[in-house]
Every structure is written in structure tokens, then in C-alpha cells.
PDB file of C-alpha atoms and ligand atoms in Angstrom:
ATOM      1  CA  MET A  55      23.341  29.250 -31.435  1.00  0.00           C
ATOM      2  CA  SER A  56      24.392  32.640 -31.896  1.00  0.00           C
ATOM      3  CA  LEU A  57      22.613  35.111 -34.364  1.00  0.00           C
ATOM      4  CA  ASP A  58      24.467  33.275 -37.019  1.00  0.00           C
ATOM      5  CA  GLY A  59      23.522  29.867 -38.613  1.00  0.00           C
ATOM      6  CA  THR A  60      20.945  28.070 -40.999  1.00  0.00           C
ATOM      7  CA  TYR A  61      17.673  27.070 -40.469  1.00  0.00           C
ATOM      8  CA  ASP A  62      16.902  23.663 -39.230  1.00  0.00           C
ATOM      9  CA  ALA A  63      13.926  21.919 -40.751  1.00  0.00           C
ATOM     10  CA  GLY A  64      14.019  19.433 -37.892  1.00  0.00           C
ATOM     11  CA  ASN A  65      13.192  21.962 -35.291  1.00  0.00           C
ATOM     12  CA  ILE A  66      10.509  21.270 -32.808  1.00  0.00           C
ATOM     13  CA  PHE A  67       8.223  24.153 -34.042  1.00  0.00           C
ATOM     14  CA  ALA A  68       8.584  22.841 -37.631  1.00  0.00           C
ATOM     15  CA  LYS A  69       7.674  19.457 -36.722  1.00  0.00           C
ATOM     16  CA  ILE A  70       4.487  20.793 -34.888  1.00  0.00           C
ATOM     17  CA  LEU A  71       3.659  22.905 -37.863  1.00  0.00           C
ATOM     18  CA  ARG A  72       3.879  19.847 -40.182  1.00  0.00           C
ATOM     19  CA  GLY A  73       1.629  17.661 -37.761  1.00  0.00           C
ATOM     20  CA  GLU A  74       4.863  15.388 -36.569  1.00  0.00           C
ATOM     21  CA  MET A  75       4.489  16.430 -33.362  1.00  0.00           C
ATOM     22  CA  PRO A  76       1.390  17.251 -31.022  1.00  0.00           C
ATOM     23  CA  SER A  77       0.296  21.121 -29.890  1.00  0.00           C
ATOM     24  CA  ALA A  78      -2.676  22.563 -28.080  1.00  0.00           C
ATOM     25  CA  ARG A  79      -3.690  24.588 -31.048  1.00  0.00           C
ATOM     26  CA  VAL A  80      -5.263  28.106 -30.026  1.00  0.00           C
ATOM     27  CA  TYR A  81      -5.716  29.855 -33.469  1.00  0.00           C
ATOM     28  CA  GLU A  82      -4.535  29.565 -36.862  1.00  0.00           C
ATOM     29  CA  ASP A  83      -4.829  31.478 -40.315  1.00  0.00           C
ATOM     30  CA  ASP A  84      -2.844  31.589 -43.495  1.00  0.00           C
ATOM     31  CA  HIS A  85       0.085  33.109 -41.928  1.00  0.00           C
ATOM     32  CA  VAL A  86       0.362  31.972 -38.252  1.00  0.00           C
ATOM     33  CA  TYR A  87       0.004  29.368 -35.825  1.00  0.00           C
ATOM     34  CA  ALA A  88      -0.446  29.818 -32.021  1.00  0.00           C
ATOM     35  CA  PHE A  89      -0.275  27.121 -29.354  1.00  0.00           C
ATOM     36  CA  MET A  90       0.173  26.489 -25.746  1.00  0.00           C
ATOM     37  CA  ASP A  91       3.710  26.303 -24.420  1.00  0.00           C
ATOM     38  CA  VAL A  92       4.398  23.065 -22.921  1.00  0.00           C
ATOM     39  CA  PHE A  93       6.687  24.527 -20.308  1.00  0.00           C
ATOM     40  CA  PRO A  94       4.786  27.568 -19.375  1.00  0.00           C
ATOM     41  CA  GLN A  95       6.081  30.240 -16.899  1.00  0.00           C
ATOM     42  CA  SER A  96       2.676  31.302 -16.381  1.00  0.00           C
ATOM     43  CA  ARG A  97      -1.122  29.781 -16.648  1.00  0.00           C
ATOM     44  CA  GLY A  98      -1.846  30.578 -20.360  1.00  0.00           C
ATOM     45  CA  HIS A  99       1.659  30.965 -21.463  1.00  0.00           C
ATOM     46  CA  THR A 100       1.015  31.047 -25.525  1.00  0.00           C
ATOM     47  CA  LEU A 101       3.207  30.831 -28.701  1.00  0.00           C
ATOM     48  CA  VAL A 102       2.631  32.700 -31.973  1.00  0.00           C
ATOM     49  CA  ILE A 103       4.917  31.397 -34.848  1.00  0.00           C
ATOM     50  CA  PRO A 104       4.780  31.953 -38.619  1.00  0.00           C
ATOM     51  CA  LYS A 105       3.500  29.267 -40.941  1.00  0.00           C
ATOM     52  CA  HIS A 106       5.592  29.695 -43.813  1.00  0.00           C
ATOM     53  CA  SER A 107       9.144  30.795 -42.627  1.00  0.00           C
ATOM     54  CA  THR A 108      12.701  29.307 -42.204  1.00  0.00           C
ATOM     55  CA  ALA A 109      13.841  32.854 -40.268  1.00  0.00           C
ATOM     56  CA  ARG A 110      15.433  31.513 -37.131  1.00  0.00           C
ATOM     57  CA  ASN A 111      14.617  35.148 -35.297  1.00  0.00           C
ATOM     58  CA  LEU A 112      13.014  38.600 -35.824  1.00  0.00           C
ATOM     59  CA  LEU A 113      16.304  39.641 -37.814  1.00  0.00           C
ATOM     60  CA  GLU A 114      15.858  37.383 -40.644  1.00  0.00           C
ATOM     61  CA  GLU A 115      12.368  37.862 -40.836  1.00  0.00           C
ATOM     62  CA  ASP A 116      10.485  39.481 -44.014  1.00  0.00           C
ATOM     63  CA  PRO A 117       8.650  42.764 -42.885  1.00  0.00           C
ATOM     64  CA  ALA A 118       5.816  41.560 -44.374  1.00  0.00           C
ATOM     65  CA  VAL A 119       5.710  38.173 -42.166  1.00  0.00           C
ATOM     66  CA  LEU A 120       6.434  40.177 -39.251  1.00  0.00           C
ATOM     67  CA  GLY A 121       3.213  42.219 -39.695  1.00  0.00           C
ATOM     68  CA  HIS A 122       1.356  39.184 -39.961  1.00  0.00           C
ATOM     69  CA  LEU A 123       2.788  37.442 -37.030  1.00  0.00           C
ATOM     70  CA  PHE A 124       2.389  40.448 -34.889  1.00  0.00           C
ATOM     71  CA  GLY A 125      -1.209  41.031 -36.170  1.00  0.00           C
ATOM     72  CA  GLY A 126      -1.717  37.416 -34.858  1.00  0.00           C
ATOM     73  CA  VAL A 127      -0.149  38.297 -31.609  1.00  0.00           C
ATOM     74  CA  GLN A 128      -1.979  41.128 -31.015  1.00  0.00           C
ATOM     75  CA  ARG A 129      -5.337  39.082 -31.653  1.00  0.00           C
ATOM     76  CA  VAL A 130      -4.294  35.859 -29.602  1.00  0.00           C
ATOM     77  CA  ALA A 131      -3.229  38.334 -26.594  1.00  0.00           C
ATOM     78  CA  ARG A 132      -6.536  40.081 -26.751  1.00  0.00           C
ATOM     79  CA  ALA A 133      -8.166  36.454 -26.146  1.00  0.00           C
ATOM     80  CA  VAL A 134      -5.890  35.487 -23.685  1.00  0.00           C
ATOM     81  CA  ARG A 135      -7.073  38.722 -21.712  1.00  0.00           C
ATOM     82  CA  SER A 136     -10.725  38.124 -22.275  1.00  0.00           C
ATOM     83  CA  ALA A 137     -10.091  34.300 -21.281  1.00  0.00           C
ATOM     84  CA  LEU A 138      -7.966  34.204 -18.362  1.00  0.00           C
ATOM     85  CA  LYS A 139      -8.592  38.220 -17.027  1.00  0.00           C
ATOM     86  CA  PRO A 140      -4.788  38.744 -16.221  1.00  0.00           C
ATOM     87  CA  ASP A 141      -3.450  42.174 -14.715  1.00  0.00           C
ATOM     88  CA  GLY A 142      -0.701  42.318 -17.328  1.00  0.00           C
ATOM     89  CA  ILE A 143       0.436  40.365 -20.497  1.00  0.00           C
ATOM     90  CA  THR A 144       4.285  39.972 -21.154  1.00  0.00           C
ATOM     91  CA  ILE A 145       5.158  39.699 -24.911  1.00  0.00           C
ATOM     92  CA  SER A 146       8.832  38.508 -25.561  1.00  0.00           C
ATOM     93  CA  GLN A 147      10.693  37.706 -28.331  1.00  0.00           C
ATOM     94  CA  PHE A 148      14.637  35.980 -28.052  1.00  0.00           C
ATOM     95  CA  ASN A 149      17.033  36.211 -30.822  1.00  0.00           C
ATOM     96  CA  GLY A 150      20.000  34.009 -30.386  1.00  0.00           C
ATOM     97  CA  ALA A 151      20.872  31.301 -27.406  1.00  0.00           C
ATOM     98  CA  PRO A 152      22.547  34.094 -25.411  1.00  0.00           C
ATOM     99  CA  ALA A 153      19.388  35.910 -25.293  1.00  0.00           C
ATOM    100  CA  GLY A 154      17.602  32.903 -24.185  1.00  0.00           C
ATOM    101  CA  GLN A 155      16.158  31.287 -27.333  1.00  0.00           C
ATOM    102  CA  THR A 156      16.153  27.652 -27.397  1.00  0.00           C
ATOM    103  CA  VAL A 157      13.822  26.925 -30.430  1.00  0.00           C
ATOM    104  CA  PHE A 158      15.271  28.502 -33.668  1.00  0.00           C
ATOM    105  CA  HIS A 159      11.857  28.759 -35.513  1.00  0.00           C
ATOM    106  CA  LEU A 160      10.839  32.528 -34.935  1.00  0.00           C
ATOM    107  CA  HIS A 161       8.177  32.756 -32.341  1.00  0.00           C
ATOM    108  CA  VAL A 162       6.760  35.286 -29.961  1.00  0.00           C
ATOM    109  CA  HIS A 163       5.361  34.765 -26.272  1.00  0.00           C
ATOM    110  CA  ILE A 164       2.491  35.701 -24.995  1.00  0.00           C
ATOM    111  CA  ILE A 165       2.614  35.357 -20.953  1.00  0.00           C
ATOM    112  CA  PRO A 166      -0.203  36.373 -19.133  1.00  0.00           C
ATOM    113  CA  ARG A 167       0.605  38.152 -15.462  1.00  0.00           C
ATOM    114  CA  TRP A 168      -0.952  38.649 -12.289  1.00  0.00           C
ATOM    115  CA  GLU A 169      -0.118  40.875  -9.307  1.00  0.00           C
ATOM    116  CA  GLY A 170       1.615  39.272  -6.832  1.00  0.00           C
ATOM    117  CA  GLN A 171       2.652  36.180  -8.735  1.00  0.00           C
ATOM    118  CA  THR A 172       6.149  35.751  -9.956  1.00  0.00           C
ATOM    119  CA  LEU A 173       7.153  33.952 -13.338  1.00  0.00           C
ATOM    120  CA  ALA A 174       8.159  30.288 -13.454  1.00  0.00           C
ATOM    121  CA  ARG A 175      11.517  29.564 -14.945  1.00  0.00           C
ATOM    122  CA  HIS A 176      12.066  29.823 -18.889  1.00  0.00           C
ATOM    123  CA  GLY A 177      11.904  26.219 -19.936  1.00  0.00           C
ATOM    124  CA  GLY A 178      10.829  25.030 -16.407  1.00  0.00           C
ATOM    125  CA  GLY A 179       8.466  22.257 -15.761  1.00  0.00           C
ATOM    126  CA  MET A 180       6.020  20.498 -18.033  1.00  0.00           C
ATOM    127  CA  ALA A 181       2.412  21.277 -18.052  1.00  0.00           C
ATOM    128  CA  ASP A 182      -0.309  18.616 -18.309  1.00  0.00           C
ATOM    129  CA  PRO A 183      -1.384  18.083 -21.623  1.00  0.00           C
ATOM    130  CA  ALA A 184      -4.967  17.745 -20.890  1.00  0.00           C
ATOM    131  CA  GLU A 185      -4.923  21.335 -18.937  1.00  0.00           C
ATOM    132  CA  LEU A 186      -3.173  22.808 -21.815  1.00  0.00           C
ATOM    133  CA  LYS A 187      -5.760  21.451 -24.178  1.00  0.00           C
ATOM    134  CA  ILE A 188      -8.290  23.188 -21.834  1.00  0.00           C
ATOM    135  CA  LEU A 189      -6.682  26.496 -21.700  1.00  0.00           C
ATOM    136  CA  ALA A 190      -6.373  26.447 -25.537  1.00  0.00           C
ATOM    137  CA  GLU A 191      -9.932  25.940 -25.973  1.00  0.00           C
ATOM    138  CA  GLN A 192     -10.972  28.538 -23.602  1.00  0.00           C
ATOM    139  CA  ILE A 193      -8.445  31.193 -25.587  1.00  0.00           C
ATOM    140  CA  ALA A 194      -9.658  30.146 -28.635  1.00  0.00           C
ATOM    141  CA  ALA A 195     -13.327  30.772 -27.680  1.00  0.00           C
ATOM    142  CA  GLN A 196     -12.516  34.364 -27.242  1.00  0.00           C
ATOM    143  CA  ILE A 197     -10.636  34.843 -30.645  1.00  0.00           C
ATOM    144  CA  SER A 198     -12.301  37.442 -32.724  1.00  0.00           C
TER     145      SER A 198
HETATM  146  P1  5GP B 372      12.707  30.193 -26.461  1.00  0.00           P
HETATM  147  O1  5GP B 372      13.570  29.748 -25.378  1.00  0.00           O
HETATM  148  O2  5GP B 372      13.353  29.719 -27.943  1.00  0.00           O
HETATM  149  O3  5GP B 372      12.220  31.871 -26.573  1.00  0.00           O
HETATM  150  O4  5GP B 372      11.249  29.813 -26.412  1.00  0.00           O
HETATM  151  C1  5GP B 372      10.656  28.320 -26.896  1.00  0.00           C
HETATM  152  C2  5GP B 372       9.711  27.896 -26.107  1.00  0.00           C
HETATM  153  O5  5GP B 372       9.043  26.771 -26.610  1.00  0.00           O
HETATM  154  C3  5GP B 372       9.802  27.805 -24.482  1.00  0.00           C
HETATM  155  O6  5GP B 372       8.998  28.895 -23.984  1.00  0.00           O
HETATM  156  C4  5GP B 372       9.444  26.214 -24.363  1.00  0.00           C
HETATM  157  O7  5GP B 372       8.956  26.314 -23.363  1.00  0.00           O
HETATM  158  C5  5GP B 372       8.669  26.070 -25.682  1.00  0.00           C
HETATM  159  N1  5GP B 372       8.843  24.701 -26.036  1.00  0.00           N
HETATM  160  C6  5GP B 372       9.940  23.687 -26.071  1.00  0.00           C
HETATM  161  N2  5GP B 372       9.629  22.702 -26.819  1.00  0.00           N
HETATM  162  C7  5GP B 372       8.172  22.905 -27.056  1.00  0.00           C
HETATM  163  C8  5GP B 372       7.320  21.641 -27.288  1.00  0.00           C
HETATM  164  O8  5GP B 372       7.527  20.841 -27.826  1.00  0.00           O
HETATM  165  N3  5GP B 372       5.925  22.114 -27.469  1.00  0.00           N
HETATM  166  C9  5GP B 372       5.534  23.386 -26.907  1.00  0.00           C
HETATM  167  N4  5GP B 372       4.082  23.964 -27.322  1.00  0.00           N
HETATM  168  N5  5GP B 372       6.357  24.347 -26.680  1.00  0.00           N
HETATM  169  C10 5GP B 372       7.438  24.054 -26.519  1.00  0.00           C
END
């Protein structure tokens, strides 16, 4: 899907928000929902999405929603740092399939990084749901 198109309410993140699909929840407020990526590129790979949005990508989003979204990203990234003690954190966000986007509900990746560790492939192997739940609880415990 290119940058042009219409929002599909059947996308996986919309289903997670409606409770139709499971997710390992890390954090939630009135505006954002954060949960573990099931195909993590590193241990602790977390996603943050706007809860009330039909924007497929950043270009379509209301700036006020982006403010809430990135406030949530910072809050969760700080908690990831406290919980997992990474050496660095990659924050990424893709717009359109040619840029690497695969789910067309706006989202931001928080990817903890450790010295000397290469990233797993984007959309690679699936994580153990039980391990994701433990990680989600560890990160959630550090939310301030
Ligand atoms: P994108 O490629 O669109 O930037 O990122 C989509 C992300 O969603 C990918 O990192 C992928 O691993 C993740 N993902 C895809 N399907 C699911 C799912 O069903 N549950 C969760 N938690 N993450 C998913």
C-alpha cells in the first residue's frame, strides 16, 4: 500500500484496540495504547499507537494526536530504559509499504539496542507470548 489509500478498520492494530485480538499490553491512557511487538527486532520491542485514529501513517494524522502519541512514546521509552537497561533505543516509524510499513494504522516502534547486537529482521520470527507478557509487565512496572 502506497501513501495513498483509505483506512481499513479490519487492520490488526484496530482489532487489538477493539479487543478482538490479543496483545501484551504495556501502557494505555486516553490517547495511546502500547504493546509488545509479536515479531520483535530486539528484546523489548514495543509499539505505540493512537487509540482514536483512522490515520494510516504520520502524514495523515492530526498534529494534536501526534503530540499525545509522541508523549506516550517518550513515556514508554523511558520505562523500557529503566526495565531493560539497553545501551540505546531506536525509535522508528514507517510510512507506506515501500518504506517498510506492513500495518496501516499509524504506529511507532520502540526498539531497545545493546552494544554488539544486530537487529532481527523486520517482521521476522514470532516471540513466545508468555515471554512477551513478562516483558510487558517488567516495562509497565517502570512507567511513571
Ligand atoms: P510496520 O512494518 O508496519 O512498521 O510495523 C508493524 C509491526 O507490527 C511489525 O513490527 C510487526 O512485527 C508487528 N505486528 C504484526 N502483526 C502483529 C500482531 O498481530 N500483534 C503484534 N503485537 N504485533 C504485530
